[in-house]
Coordinates of C-alpha atoms in Angstrom, one line a residue:
Chain A
M1163 CA 77.0 123.0 78.1
T1164 CA 79.0 120.0 79.3
K1165 CA 81.9 120.6 81.7
K1166 CA 85.6 120.3 81.1
I1167 CA 88.3 118.5 83.1
L1168 CA 91.8 119.8 83.8
G1169 CA 94.6 117.2 83.7
I1170 CA 98.0 117.8 85.0
D1171 CA 101.2 115.7 84.6
L1172 CA 103.9 116.8 87.0
G1173 CA 107.4 115.8 86.1
G1174 CA 111.0 116.7 87.0
T1175 CA 111.5 118.8 83.9
S1176 CA 108.1 120.2 83.0
V1177 CA 104.5 120.4 84.2
K1178 CA 102.1 119.5 81.4
F1179 CA 98.5 120.8 81.5
A1180 CA 95.5 120.0 79.3
I1181 CA 91.8 120.9 79.2
L1182 CA 89.8 117.9 78.1
T1183 CA 86.2 117.1 77.5
E1184 CA 84.5 114.5 79.5
N1185 CA 85.1 112.1 76.7
G1186 CA 88.9 112.4 77.0
E1187 CA 89.4 114.8 74.0
I1188 CA 92.2 117.3 74.5
Q1189 CA 91.0 120.8 73.7
Q1190 CA 93.9 122.9 75.0
K1191 CA 97.4 121.9 76.0
W1192 CA 100.3 123.8 77.5
S1193 CA 103.3 123.3 79.8
I1194 CA 105.5 125.1 82.2
R1195 CA 109.1 124.5 83.3
T1196 CA 109.3 122.7 86.7
N1197 CA 111.2 125.0 89.0
I1198 CA 112.8 122.7 91.6
L1199 CA 114.8 125.5 93.3
D1200 CA 114.2 126.3 97.0
E1201 CA 113.3 122.7 97.8
G1202 CA 110.6 122.7 95.1
S1203 CA 108.6 125.3 97.0
H1204 CA 107.6 127.2 93.8
I1205 CA 106.0 124.2 92.1
V1206 CA 102.5 124.2 93.6
P1207 CA 102.2 128.0 93.4
D1208 CA 103.4 128.0 89.8
I1209 CA 100.8 125.4 88.9
I1210 CA 98.0 127.4 90.6
E1211 CA 99.1 130.6 88.8
S1212 CA 99.3 128.8 85.4
I1213 CA 95.8 127.4 85.9
K1214 CA 94.4 130.8 86.8
H1215 CA 96.2 132.5 83.9
R1216 CA 94.9 130.0 81.3
M1217 CA 91.3 130.2 82.7
E1218 CA 91.4 133.9 82.2
L1219 CA 92.9 133.5 78.7
Y1220 CA 90.2 131.1 77.6
E1221 CA 87.6 133.1 79.4
M1222 CA 86.7 130.2 81.6
T1223 CA 85.8 129.9 85.3
S1224 CA 85.8 127.1 87.9
E1225 CA 82.1 126.8 86.9
D1226 CA 83.2 125.3 83.6
F1227 CA 85.2 122.5 85.1
L1228 CA 84.2 119.2 86.8
G1229 CA 87.6 119.0 88.6
I1230 CA 91.4 118.8 88.4
G1231 CA 93.4 115.6 88.2
M1232 CA 97.1 115.1 88.6
G1233 CA 99.8 112.5 88.1
S1234 CA 102.9 113.0 90.4
P1235 CA 106.2 111.3 91.0
G1236 CA 106.9 110.1 94.5
A1237 CA 104.7 108.3 97.1
V1238 CA 101.2 109.7 96.7
N1239 CA 98.7 109.8 99.5
R1240 CA 95.5 109.9 97.4
E1241 CA 93.1 110.5 100.2
N1242 CA 95.0 113.5 101.7
G1243 CA 96.3 114.6 98.4
T1244 CA 99.9 114.8 99.5
V1245 CA 103.1 113.6 98.0
F1246 CA 106.2 112.3 99.8
G1247 CA 109.7 111.6 98.6
A1248 CA 109.5 113.1 95.1
Y1249 CA 113.3 113.6 95.0
N1250 CA 113.4 114.6 91.3
L1251 CA 111.2 117.6 92.3
N1252 CA 113.5 118.4 95.3
W1253 CA 110.7 117.7 97.6
K1254 CA 112.3 116.6 100.8
Q1255 CA 109.1 116.4 102.9
T1256 CA 105.4 115.7 102.6
I1257 CA 103.8 118.3 100.3
E1258 CA 100.2 119.3 100.5
I1259 CA 98.9 119.6 97.0
K1260 CA 95.1 118.9 97.1
Q1261 CA 94.5 121.4 99.9
A1262 CA 96.3 124.3 98.2
I1263 CA 94.8 123.7 94.7
E1264 CA 91.2 123.2 96.0
A1265 CA 91.4 126.3 98.1
E1266 CA 92.6 128.4 95.2
T1267 CA 90.3 127.0 92.5
G1268 CA 87.3 125.8 94.4
L1269 CA 87.4 122.6 92.3
P1270 CA 87.7 118.9 93.5
F1271 CA 91.2 117.6 93.1
F1272 CA 92.4 114.0 92.5
I1273 CA 95.9 112.7 92.5
D1274 CA 97.7 109.5 91.9
N1275 CA 101.2 108.2 91.1
D1276 CA 102.5 109.2 87.6
A1277 CA 102.9 105.7 86.3
N1278 CA 99.4 104.8 87.5
V1279 CA 97.9 107.9 85.8
A1280 CA 99.7 107.1 82.5
A1281 CA 98.3 103.6 82.7
L1282 CA 94.7 105.1 83.1
G1283 CA 95.4 107.3 80.1
E1284 CA 96.4 104.4 77.8
K1285 CA 93.5 102.3 79.2
W1286 CA 90.9 105.0 78.5
Q1287 CA 92.0 106.7 75.2
G1288 CA 95.1 104.7 74.1
A1289 CA 96.1 101.1 73.3
G1290 CA 93.8 99.9 76.1
A1291 CA 90.7 100.6 74.0
D1292 CA 88.8 101.4 77.1
D1293 CA 88.9 97.8 78.3
D1294 CA 88.6 97.1 82.0
N1295 CA 91.6 94.8 82.2
V1296 CA 94.8 96.5 81.1
V1297 CA 98.4 96.5 82.4
F1298 CA 100.7 99.3 81.4
V1299 CA 104.5 98.9 81.4
T1300 CA 106.6 101.9 80.7
L1301 CA 110.3 101.4 79.7
G1302 CA 112.3 104.6 80.3
T1303 CA 115.4 105.2 82.3
G1304 CA 113.7 102.8 84.7
V1305 CA 110.6 100.6 84.4
G1306 CA 107.2 101.6 85.9
G1307 CA 103.7 100.4 85.5
G1308 CA 100.1 100.4 86.4
V1309 CA 97.7 97.5 86.8
I1310 CA 93.9 97.9 86.0
T1311 CA 91.5 95.1 86.9
D1312 CA 87.7 95.4 86.5
G1313 CA 88.3 99.1 85.6
N1314 CA 90.2 100.0 88.8
L1315 CA 93.8 100.7 89.5
V1316 CA 95.4 98.1 91.8
H1317 CA 97.1 100.1 94.5
G1318 CA 97.6 97.3 96.9
V1319 CA 97.7 97.5 100.7
A1320 CA 100.5 100.0 100.8
E1321 CA 100.3 101.7 97.4
S1322 CA 103.1 99.4 95.9
G1323 CA 100.8 97.5 93.5
G1324 CA 102.3 97.8 90.0
E1325 CA 105.9 97.9 91.0
L1326 CA 106.5 96.1 87.7
G1327 CA 110.1 97.4 87.4
H1328 CA 111.0 95.3 90.4
I1329 CA 109.6 91.9 89.3
T1330 CA 112.6 89.7 89.8
V1331 CA 113.4 88.2 86.3
D1332 CA 116.9 87.0 87.1
P1333 CA 116.9 85.5 90.6
K1334 CA 120.3 83.9 90.5
D1335 CA 122.7 86.1 88.6
G1336 CA 121.1 89.5 88.3
F1337 CA 122.4 93.1 88.1
D1338 CA 122.2 95.3 91.2
C1339 CA 119.1 97.5 91.3
T1340 CA 118.7 100.9 92.8
C1341 CA 116.0 99.4 95.1
G1342 CA 118.6 97.3 96.9
K1343 CA 117.9 94.0 95.4
K1344 CA 119.2 92.1 92.3
G1345 CA 117.8 90.9 89.0
C1346 CA 114.8 93.4 88.8
L1347 CA 113.2 93.8 85.4
E1348 CA 114.3 97.5 85.5
T1349 CA 118.0 96.4 85.5
V1350 CA 117.6 94.7 82.0
A1351 CA 114.5 96.1 80.2
S1352 CA 115.1 99.8 80.5
A1353 CA 117.4 102.3 78.8
T1354 CA 119.9 101.6 81.7
G1355 CA 119.2 97.9 81.3
V1356 CA 120.1 97.9 77.6
L1357 CA 123.5 99.3 78.6
N1358 CA 123.9 96.7 81.4
L1359 CA 123.3 94.0 79.0
T1360 CA 125.6 95.5 76.4
R1361 CA 128.4 95.7 78.8
K1362 CA 127.9 92.2 80.1
L1363 CA 127.5 90.5 76.7
S1364 CA 130.3 92.5 75.0
E1365 CA 132.8 91.2 77.6
E1366 CA 132.2 87.6 76.4
Y1367 CA 131.8 88.5 72.8
A1368 CA 134.5 87.8 70.2
G1369 CA 132.8 88.1 66.8
D1370 CA 132.4 91.0 64.4
S1371 CA 130.1 93.8 65.7
Q1372 CA 130.0 97.5 65.3
L1373 CA 128.5 97.7 68.8
K1374 CA 131.4 95.8 70.2
T1375 CA 133.9 98.2 68.6
M1376 CA 131.9 101.1 70.1
V1377 CA 132.1 99.6 73.5
D1378 CA 135.8 98.9 73.2
D1379 CA 136.4 102.5 72.0
G1380 CA 134.6 103.7 75.1
A1381 CA 132.0 105.5 73.0
E1382 CA 128.9 106.8 74.7
I1383 CA 126.1 104.4 73.7
T1384 CA 122.4 105.0 73.9
S1385 CA 119.6 102.3 74.0
K1386 CA 118.3 103.7 70.7
Q1387 CA 121.7 103.0 69.0
V1388 CA 121.6 99.5 70.3
F1389 CA 118.1 98.8 68.9
D1390 CA 119.0 100.5 65.6
L1391 CA 122.2 98.4 65.3
A1392 CA 120.1 95.2 66.0
K1393 CA 117.6 96.2 63.3
Q1394 CA 120.6 96.4 60.9
G1395 CA 121.7 92.9 61.9
D1396 CA 124.6 93.8 64.2
D1397 CA 125.4 90.5 65.9
L1398 CA 126.1 91.7 69.5
A1399 CA 123.2 94.2 69.3
E1400 CA 120.9 91.4 68.4
M1401 CA 122.1 89.3 71.3
V1402 CA 121.3 92.3 73.6
V1403 CA 117.8 92.8 72.2
D1404 CA 117.1 89.1 72.4
E1405 CA 118.1 89.0 76.1
F1406 CA 116.1 92.2 76.7
S1407 CA 113.1 90.6 75.1
F1408 CA 113.5 87.4 77.0
Y1409 CA 113.2 89.2 80.3
L1410 CA 110.5 91.5 79.2
G1411 CA 108.5 88.6 77.7
L1412 CA 109.0 86.6 81.0
A1413 CA 107.7 89.5 83.1
C1414 CA 104.7 90.0 80.8
S1415 CA 104.0 86.2 81.1
H1416 CA 103.7 86.7 84.9
L1417 CA 101.2 89.5 84.3
G1418 CA 99.3 87.3 81.9
N1419 CA 99.2 84.2 84.0
I1420 CA 98.2 86.2 87.2
L1421 CA 95.7 88.6 85.7
N1422 CA 94.9 87.5 82.1
P1423 CA 94.3 91.1 81.0
K1424 CA 92.9 92.0 77.6
F1425 CA 96.1 94.2 76.8
I1426 CA 99.5 94.6 78.1
V1427 CA 100.5 98.0 76.8
I1428 CA 104.3 98.8 76.5
G1429 CA 105.2 102.5 76.6
G1430 CA 108.1 104.8 77.4
G1431 CA 111.0 105.9 75.3
V1432 CA 112.6 102.4 74.8
S1433 CA 109.2 101.2 73.3
N1434 CA 110.0 103.4 70.2
A1435 CA 111.8 100.3 68.9
G1436 CA 108.1 99.3 68.1
E1437 CA 107.1 96.1 66.4
F1438 CA 110.8 95.0 66.0
L1439 CA 110.9 94.7 69.8
L1440 CA 107.3 93.5 70.3
E1441 CA 107.7 90.6 68.0
K1442 CA 110.5 89.2 70.1
V1443 CA 108.7 90.0 73.3
R1444 CA 105.6 88.2 72.1
K1445 CA 107.6 85.1 71.2
N1446 CA 108.9 84.8 74.7
F1447 CA 105.5 85.7 76.2
A1448 CA 103.9 82.9 74.2
Q1449 CA 106.5 80.4 75.4
F1450 CA 105.9 81.3 79.1
T1451 CA 102.1 81.7 79.3
F1452 CA 99.2 79.3 80.0
P1453 CA 97.5 78.4 76.6
N1454 CA 94.3 80.3 77.2
V1455 CA 96.2 83.3 78.3
R1456 CA 98.5 83.1 75.3
E1457 CA 95.4 83.3 73.1
T1458 CA 93.5 86.0 74.8
T1459 CA 96.1 88.6 76.3
K1460 CA 97.5 90.8 73.7
I1461 CA 100.8 92.9 73.9
K1462 CA 100.6 96.3 72.2
I1463 CA 102.7 99.4 71.9
A1464 CA 101.3 102.5 73.8
E1465 CA 99.6 105.1 71.6
L1466 CA 99.4 108.3 73.5
G1467 CA 103.0 109.2 74.0
N1468 CA 103.4 112.2 76.3
D1469 CA 99.7 112.8 76.5
A1470 CA 99.0 109.6 78.5
G1471 CA 99.6 111.6 81.8
V1472 CA 97.2 114.5 81.2
I1473 CA 94.5 112.2 79.8
G1474 CA 94.9 109.7 82.7
A1475 CA 94.8 112.5 85.2
S1476 CA 91.5 113.8 83.8
Y1477 CA 90.2 110.2 84.0
L1478 CA 90.8 110.3 87.8
V1479 CA 88.4 113.2 87.9
K1480 CA 85.8 111.5 85.7
T1481 CA 85.8 108.2 87.7
G1482 CA 86.5 109.8 91.1
L1483 CA 83.6 112.2 91.3
Chain B
M432 CA 64.6 86.3 111.1
T433 CA 67.7 86.7 108.9
K434 CA 68.1 84.5 105.9
K435 CA 70.6 81.7 105.3
I436 CA 72.9 80.9 102.4
L437 CA 73.5 77.4 100.9
G438 CA 77.1 76.9 99.8
I439 CA 78.2 74.0 97.6
D440 CA 81.7 72.7 96.9
L441 CA 81.6 70.4 93.8
G442 CA 84.6 68.0 93.6
G443 CA 85.5 64.8 91.8
T444 CA 85.1 62.6 94.9
S445 CA 82.4 64.4 96.9
V446 CA 80.0 67.3 96.9
K447 CA 80.1 69.3 100.1
F448 CA 77.1 71.4 101.3
A449 CA 76.8 73.8 104.0
I450 CA 74.0 76.1 105.4
L451 CA 75.6 79.4 106.6
T452 CA 74.5 82.6 108.1
E453 CA 75.0 85.8 106.3
N454 CA 78.1 86.3 108.5
G455 CA 79.7 83.2 107.1
E456 CA 79.1 80.9 110.1
I457 CA 78.4 77.3 109.2
Q458 CA 75.3 76.0 110.8
Q459 CA 74.8 72.6 109.1
K460 CA 77.3 70.7 106.9
W461 CA 76.9 67.4 104.9
S462 CA 78.2 65.8 101.8
I463 CA 77.3 63.3 99.2
R464 CA 79.4 61.1 96.9
T465 CA 80.0 62.5 93.4
N466 CA 78.5 59.9 91.0
I467 CA 80.5 60.5 87.9
L468 CA 78.9 57.4 86.0
D469 CA 76.9 58.0 82.8
E470 CA 79.0 61.0 81.8
G471 CA 78.3 62.7 85.2
S472 CA 74.6 63.0 84.3
H473 CA 73.5 62.1 87.9
I474 CA 75.5 64.9 89.6
V475 CA 73.1 67.9 89.2
P476 CA 69.9 65.8 90.0
D477 CA 71.7 64.3 93.0
I478 CA 72.6 67.8 94.2
I479 CA 69.0 69.1 93.8
E480 CA 67.7 66.0 95.6
S481 CA 70.1 66.4 98.5
I482 CA 69.1 70.1 98.9
K483 CA 65.4 69.3 98.9
H484 CA 66.0 66.4 101.4
R485 CA 68.0 68.5 103.8
M486 CA 65.5 71.4 103.6
E487 CA 62.8 69.1 104.6
L488 CA 64.9 67.6 107.3
Y489 CA 65.6 71.0 108.9
E490 CA 62.0 72.2 108.2
M491 CA 63.2 75.0 105.9
T492 CA 61.9 76.3 102.7
S493 CA 63.3 78.5 99.9
E494 CA 61.9 81.4 101.8
D495 CA 64.6 80.9 104.4
F496 CA 67.4 81.3 102.0
L497 CA 69.1 84.2 100.1
G498 CA 70.4 82.0 97.5
I499 CA 72.8 79.2 96.5
G500 CA 76.5 79.4 95.6
M501 CA 78.8 76.8 94.1
G502 CA 82.4 76.2 93.3
S503 CA 83.0 73.9 90.5
P504 CA 86.0 72.4 88.6
G505 CA 86.3 73.1 84.9
A506 CA 85.8 76.3 82.9
V507 CA 82.8 78.1 84.5
N508 CA 80.6 80.5 82.5
R509 CA 79.5 82.6 85.5
E510 CA 76.8 84.5 83.6
N511 CA 75.1 81.4 82.1
G512 CA 75.8 79.3 85.1
T513 CA 77.3 76.5 82.9
V514 CA 80.5 74.4 83.2
F515 CA 82.7 73.1 80.5
G516 CA 85.5 70.6 80.5
A517 CA 85.2 69.3 84.0
Y518 CA 86.9 66.1 83.1
N519 CA 87.2 64.8 86.7
L520 CA 83.4 64.9 86.8
N521 CA 83.2 63.0 83.5
W522 CA 81.5 66.0 82.0
K523 CA 82.3 66.0 78.3
Q524 CA 80.2 68.8 77.2
T525 CA 78.7 72.1 78.6
I526 CA 76.5 71.4 81.6
E527 CA 73.6 73.7 82.6
I528 CA 73.8 74.0 86.3
K529 CA 72.2 77.4 87.2
Q530 CA 69.1 76.8 85.2
A531 CA 68.4 73.4 86.7
I532 CA 69.0 74.5 90.3
E533 CA 67.1 77.8 90.0
A534 CA 64.1 76.0 88.4
E535 CA 63.9 73.4 91.1
T536 CA 64.6 75.6 94.1
G537 CA 63.4 79.1 93.1
L538 CA 66.5 80.5 94.5
P539 CA 69.1 82.7 92.8
F540 CA 72.3 80.7 92.0
F541 CA 75.9 81.8 91.7
I542 CA 78.8 79.8 90.5
D543 CA 82.6 80.2 90.0
N544 CA 85.7 78.2 89.6
D545 CA 86.6 76.1 92.6
A546 CA 90.0 77.7 93.2
N547 CA 88.4 81.1 93.0
V548 CA 85.7 80.1 95.4
A549 CA 88.2 78.7 97.9
A550 CA 90.1 82.0 97.6
L551 CA 86.9 83.9 98.6
G552 CA 86.4 81.7 101.5
E553 CA 89.9 82.3 102.9
K554 CA 89.6 86.0 102.1
W555 CA 86.3 86.3 104.0
Q556 CA 86.5 83.9 107.0
G557 CA 90.0 82.6 106.9
A558 CA 93.6 83.8 106.8
G559 CA 92.5 86.8 104.7
A560 CA 90.9 88.4 107.7
D561 CA 88.3 89.9 105.3
D562 CA 90.8 92.2 103.7
D563 CA 90.1 93.4 100.2
N564 CA 93.5 92.5 98.8
V565 CA 94.3 88.8 99.2
V566 CA 95.9 86.2 97.0
F567 CA 95.3 82.5 97.6
V568 CA 97.7 79.8 96.4
T569 CA 96.6 76.2 96.9
L570 CA 99.3 73.5 96.7
G571 CA 97.8 70.1 96.0
T572 CA 98.5 67.6 93.3
G573 CA 98.7 70.7 91.2
V574 CA 98.8 74.4 92.0
G575 CA 95.7 76.6 91.8
G576 CA 94.8 80.0 93.0
G577 CA 92.6 83.0 93.1
V578 CA 93.4 86.7 93.1
I579 CA 91.3 89.3 94.9
T580 CA 91.8 93.0 94.4
D581 CA 89.6 95.7 95.9
G582 CA 87.4 93.0 97.1
N583 CA 86.7 91.4 93.8
L584 CA 88.0 88.3 92.1
V585 CA 90.2 88.9 89.1
H586 CA 88.8 86.8 86.3
G587 CA 90.7 88.4 83.5
V588 CA 89.4 88.8 79.9
A589 CA 88.9 85.0 79.3
E590 CA 88.5 83.7 82.9
S591 CA 92.2 82.7 83.2
G592 CA 93.1 85.3 85.8
G593 CA 94.7 83.4 88.8
E594 CA 96.4 80.7 86.8
L595 CA 99.1 80.8 89.5
G596 CA 100.2 77.2 88.9
H597 CA 101.4 78.2 85.4
I598 CA 103.6 81.1 86.4
T599 CA 106.9 80.2 84.8
V600 CA 109.5 79.9 87.5
D601 CA 112.2 78.1 85.6
P602 CA 112.2 79.5 82.1
K603 CA 115.4 77.8 81.0
D604 CA 115.6 74.3 82.4
G605 CA 112.1 73.5 83.7
F606 CA 110.1 70.3 84.0
D607 CA 107.3 69.6 81.4
C608 CA 103.9 70.7 82.6
T609 CA 100.5 69.1 81.8
C610 CA 99.6 72.5 80.2
G611 CA 102.1 71.9 77.4
K612 CA 104.8 74.4 78.6
K613 CA 107.8 74.0 80.8
G614 CA 109.0 75.3 84.1
C615 CA 105.5 76.0 85.6
L616 CA 105.2 76.6 89.4
E617 CA 103.0 73.5 89.4
T618 CA 105.9 71.3 88.3
V619 CA 107.9 72.1 91.4
A620 CA 105.7 73.5 94.1
S621 CA 102.9 70.8 94.3
A622 CA 102.8 67.2 95.5
T623 CA 103.9 66.2 92.0
G624 CA 106.6 68.9 92.1
V625 CA 108.1 67.6 95.3
L626 CA 108.6 64.2 93.5
N627 CA 110.0 65.9 90.3
L628 CA 112.5 67.8 92.5
T629 CA 113.3 64.6 94.5
R630 CA 114.1 62.6 91.4
K631 CA 116.2 65.4 89.8
L632 CA 118.2 66.2 92.9
S633 CA 118.7 62.6 93.9
E634 CA 120.4 61.8 90.6
E635 CA 123.2 64.2 91.3
Y636 CA 123.3 63.5 95.1
A637 CA 126.1 61.4 96.5
G638 CA 125.9 62.0 100.3
D639 CA 124.1 60.3 103.2
S640 CA 120.3 60.5 103.0
Q641 CA 117.4 58.3 103.9
L642 CA 115.4 59.9 101.1
K643 CA 118.2 58.9 98.6
T644 CA 118.0 55.4 99.8
M645 CA 114.3 55.3 99.4
V646 CA 114.6 56.6 95.9
D647 CA 117.3 54.1 95.0
D648 CA 115.2 51.3 96.5
G649 CA 112.3 52.4 94.2
A650 CA 110.0 53.0 97.2
E651 CA 106.8 55.0 96.8
I652 CA 107.4 58.4 98.1
T653 CA 104.9 61.1 99.1
S654 CA 105.5 64.8 99.5
K655 CA 104.6 64.5 103.1
Q656 CA 107.4 62.0 103.7
V657 CA 109.9 64.4 102.0
F658 CA 108.8 67.3 104.2
D659 CA 109.0 65.0 107.3
L660 CA 112.5 63.9 106.4
A661 CA 113.5 67.5 105.8
K662 CA 112.3 68.4 109.3
Q663 CA 114.4 65.6 110.7
G664 CA 117.4 67.0 108.9
D665 CA 117.7 64.6 106.0
D666 CA 120.2 66.2 103.7
L667 CA 118.6 65.5 100.3
A668 CA 115.1 66.2 101.6
E669 CA 116.3 69.6 102.9
M670 CA 117.7 70.3 99.4
V671 CA 114.3 69.4 97.9
V672 CA 112.4 71.7 100.3
D673 CA 114.9 74.5 99.8
E674 CA 114.4 74.4 96.0
F675 CA 110.6 74.1 96.5
S676 CA 110.7 77.2 98.7
F677 CA 112.9 79.1 96.3
Y678 CA 110.4 78.6 93.4
L679 CA 107.3 79.3 95.6
G680 CA 109.0 82.4 97.2
L681 CA 109.9 83.7 93.7
A682 CA 106.3 83.2 92.4
C683 CA 105.0 84.9 95.6
S684 CA 107.3 87.8 94.9
H685 CA 105.8 88.3 91.6
L686 CA 102.3 88.4 93.2
G687 CA 103.7 90.9 95.7
N688 CA 105.5 93.2 93.3
I689 CA 102.5 93.2 90.9
L690 CA 99.6 93.4 93.4
N691 CA 101.0 94.3 96.9
P692 CA 98.2 92.3 98.5
K693 CA 97.8 92.4 102.3
F694 CA 98.0 88.6 102.4
I695 CA 99.3 85.8 100.3
V696 CA 97.5 82.7 101.7
I697 CA 99.0 79.3 101.1
G698 CA 96.6 76.4 101.3
G699 CA 96.1 72.8 100.0
G700 CA 97.5 69.5 101.3
V701 CA 101.2 70.4 100.8
S702 CA 100.8 73.5 103.0
N703 CA 100.4 71.1 106.0
A704 CA 104.1 71.4 106.2
G705 CA 103.2 74.7 107.9
E706 CA 105.6 77.2 109.4
F707 CA 108.6 74.9 108.6
L708 CA 107.8 75.6 104.9
L709 CA 106.6 79.2 105.3
E710 CA 109.8 80.3 106.9
K711 CA 111.8 79.2 103.9
V712 CA 109.3 80.7 101.5
R713 CA 109.3 84.0 103.3
K714 CA 113.1 84.2 103.1
N715 CA 113.0 83.9 99.3
F716 CA 110.0 86.2 99.1
A717 CA 111.9 88.9 101.0
Q718 CA 114.9 88.5 98.7
F719 CA 112.9 89.0 95.6
T720 CA 110.5 91.8 96.5
F721 CA 110.5 95.6 96.4
P722 CA 111.3 96.9 99.9
N723 CA 107.8 98.4 100.6
V724 CA 106.2 95.2 99.4
R725 CA 108.4 93.1 101.6
E726 CA 107.3 95.1 104.6
T727 CA 103.6 95.2 103.9
T728 CA 102.6 91.9 102.2
K729 CA 102.4 89.0 104.5
I730 CA 102.5 85.2 103.7
K731 CA 100.2 83.1 105.8
I732 CA 99.0 79.5 105.9
A733 CA 95.2 79.0 105.1
E734 CA 92.9 78.5 108.0
L735 CA 89.7 76.9 106.7
G736 CA 90.9 73.6 105.2
N737 CA 88.1 71.8 103.4
D738 CA 85.4 74.4 104.5
A739 CA 87.0 77.1 102.3
G740 CA 84.9 76.0 99.3
V741 CA 81.4 76.1 100.9
I742 CA 82.2 79.3 102.8
G743 CA 83.5 81.0 99.5
A744 CA 80.5 79.7 97.6
S745 CA 78.2 81.3 100.1
Y746 CA 80.2 84.5 99.7
L747 CA 79.3 84.5 96.0
V748 CA 75.7 84.8 97.0
K749 CA 76.3 87.5 99.6
T750 CA 78.2 89.7 97.2
G751 CA 76.4 88.8 94.0
L752 CA 72.9 89.6 95.0

C-alpha cells in the first residue's frame, strides 16, 4: 500500500487539513476554527488533537503516512520548524511547531510560509501544470507570492524571496504601504488597492458613473463591486480596473524579464474577476516584456482555490523527504 | 595530480582562453583575435587550433583536463551545444560548437550565454563570494545579466531568464529600445543610456554646466566623461547620474523584492564609476525595497573584470560534470 501525506494550511480564521495521496489527490478534507485566545497557545495542541482524532476515525496510524506538511503565516524558520511574528494568530513570540508535532505523531514535519506553500500547490496540481518554472501571485487584502525556479522555491538569503506585494510599481507618486514604503504593488493591486485607486480617481472624476455616486454617498464599496461595475461599463470603475491592470501587468513583466517562467499564476479573492481582468493584465504585460518572454511566459488564473494550501503543504513532504 | 579546466570566453573582438584549477585559479591565460570573415566560419576551427597549440606548448594532453567550458553571445542551446543569432560573430545560422570541439579534443564541452557565464564567474570567484543567491548586472553598451538562485542559473522556460536590460523602468515616457519596446533599463543605465539621459536633460537645462556646453558644441561625449564631470560637481552631469541611479536602483529593488539575493553584483565598463555610482544606486534601492530585503541584500561592484567569462566558463564544467 502506498503511503499518504497530511497537508495543513494554518490561517487566522481556520486550520485546513487534508489527507492526500503521493500524487496530490485529496482523499479527506476537514477544518477546525483557529483559536487565537491566550496568545494563540491552543493552536498547536488543537492541531495535534485534530490529527489524532481523524487518524482514529479513519482507522489510520502514523505508519500510513510519509509525513506532515504545513503552510503558516509569519516568518517561518524552515530548519527549526518555528514561526515568528504571526500576528494574526496572536503569536507574539517564536513558536515551536515541528518539535511538538513530530513528538506527538512520530512523523517528519515540513513547514514553509503560506504564500510559498500555495505557490507550490498551484505549481504541482493547479495552473502551473507541474512545470518547474512558475510564479504565483495572490491578490487578497494584500498581495503575496511565491517564486519557483528549476522546481525549487526561491527563499532568498533571508527568506524574503517572493515579496511580490512590495515590488515598487509607482516610484514617484505611490500610496503609503503598511511595510513603510510607498508605491508597492499591494497598495494598488489588492482589495485594498482597488479602494485606494477608486478614492484617488473619483476625486478627479467629473463624468457619469454609478461608482462615483456610491463614493460620494459614502457607501461601503468592495473590490468585487468595482470589478462588476467595470464589466457593466461603468466609466470610473473601468478607469480603476485599467490602472489596477497597468500596475499588475508591469509587476508581471518584471517577473517575466527576470525569470522567464512558464506560467505566472494569479490567485486570491480579487482574481475572481477572471478573464475580464487577465485580458487587461496581459495587454500591459505584453507591452513591457522582452519579445521572447512575451511569447513564452503565460499568465493564468489559479485553479485550486482554497485547496492550494493543503496541496502545497503535502508537496513539501513529497519533495523534502 | 588534480585535473585542470579550460575556460573560453567568445566575444566579437577576441576569444579569451584560460587554464584553471578546479578551485578556479587561473594558471595560464591567452587570447586570439575573433576572425568574423566568411560568415564567422573560421571561429570554431581557430579555437580548436589554439587549444591544441597551447596544450602542446604546455606539454599537456586531454588526460590533464576535466573538460572545456564556453560563454558565447547569441542564443545558446545548452543541450545541443549550438549557438544561433550571434550577429556580432557574423554567424547567420545555427552553429555546432560542442560537436566540433568534443570530436577534436575528446573532452566534455559545456556552453552557456556570455552574460550568464560572467554571472557564474562573479558568483564563484568574484564579488559573489561563492554564495548561492547572486544576481549579476553588467552595464556596457547595453545591459545584460544573470540570475543565480540556490546555486543554479535561472534560464527560464525559453532561455530568456535574466533579460535584466529589458526590465521596464519607465513605463510611461521611456526611450525606444533596440528590442522594440520602450523604457527598458538598457535605454538609461548603459553607456548608450547615459547619452540618452544627457541629451534629454540638456534640452531642458538652463544653468551653468560644462557638460551642457559640450552638448551644445556637438562634441562627442562618452559615459566616462559624464561620470567624471559629475564627480567634479558639474550640475547637469550630476542630474544625469542621479537619474541613471534612480532607474538602476529601481531595477535592483525588483531583483531584491523578487529574489532577496545575498548580492547584486554590478559589472561592465560603466561600473568603473565605482562607489560614487553605487552610493546613489543603494540610496534608491533602499527606498524601493521591502525592509528585510533592504537589510539583507547587498549591492557590490564586480571584482573579476575581463576574467569573469573564462572563470564562469570553467565553472560550467565543474558543476556540469
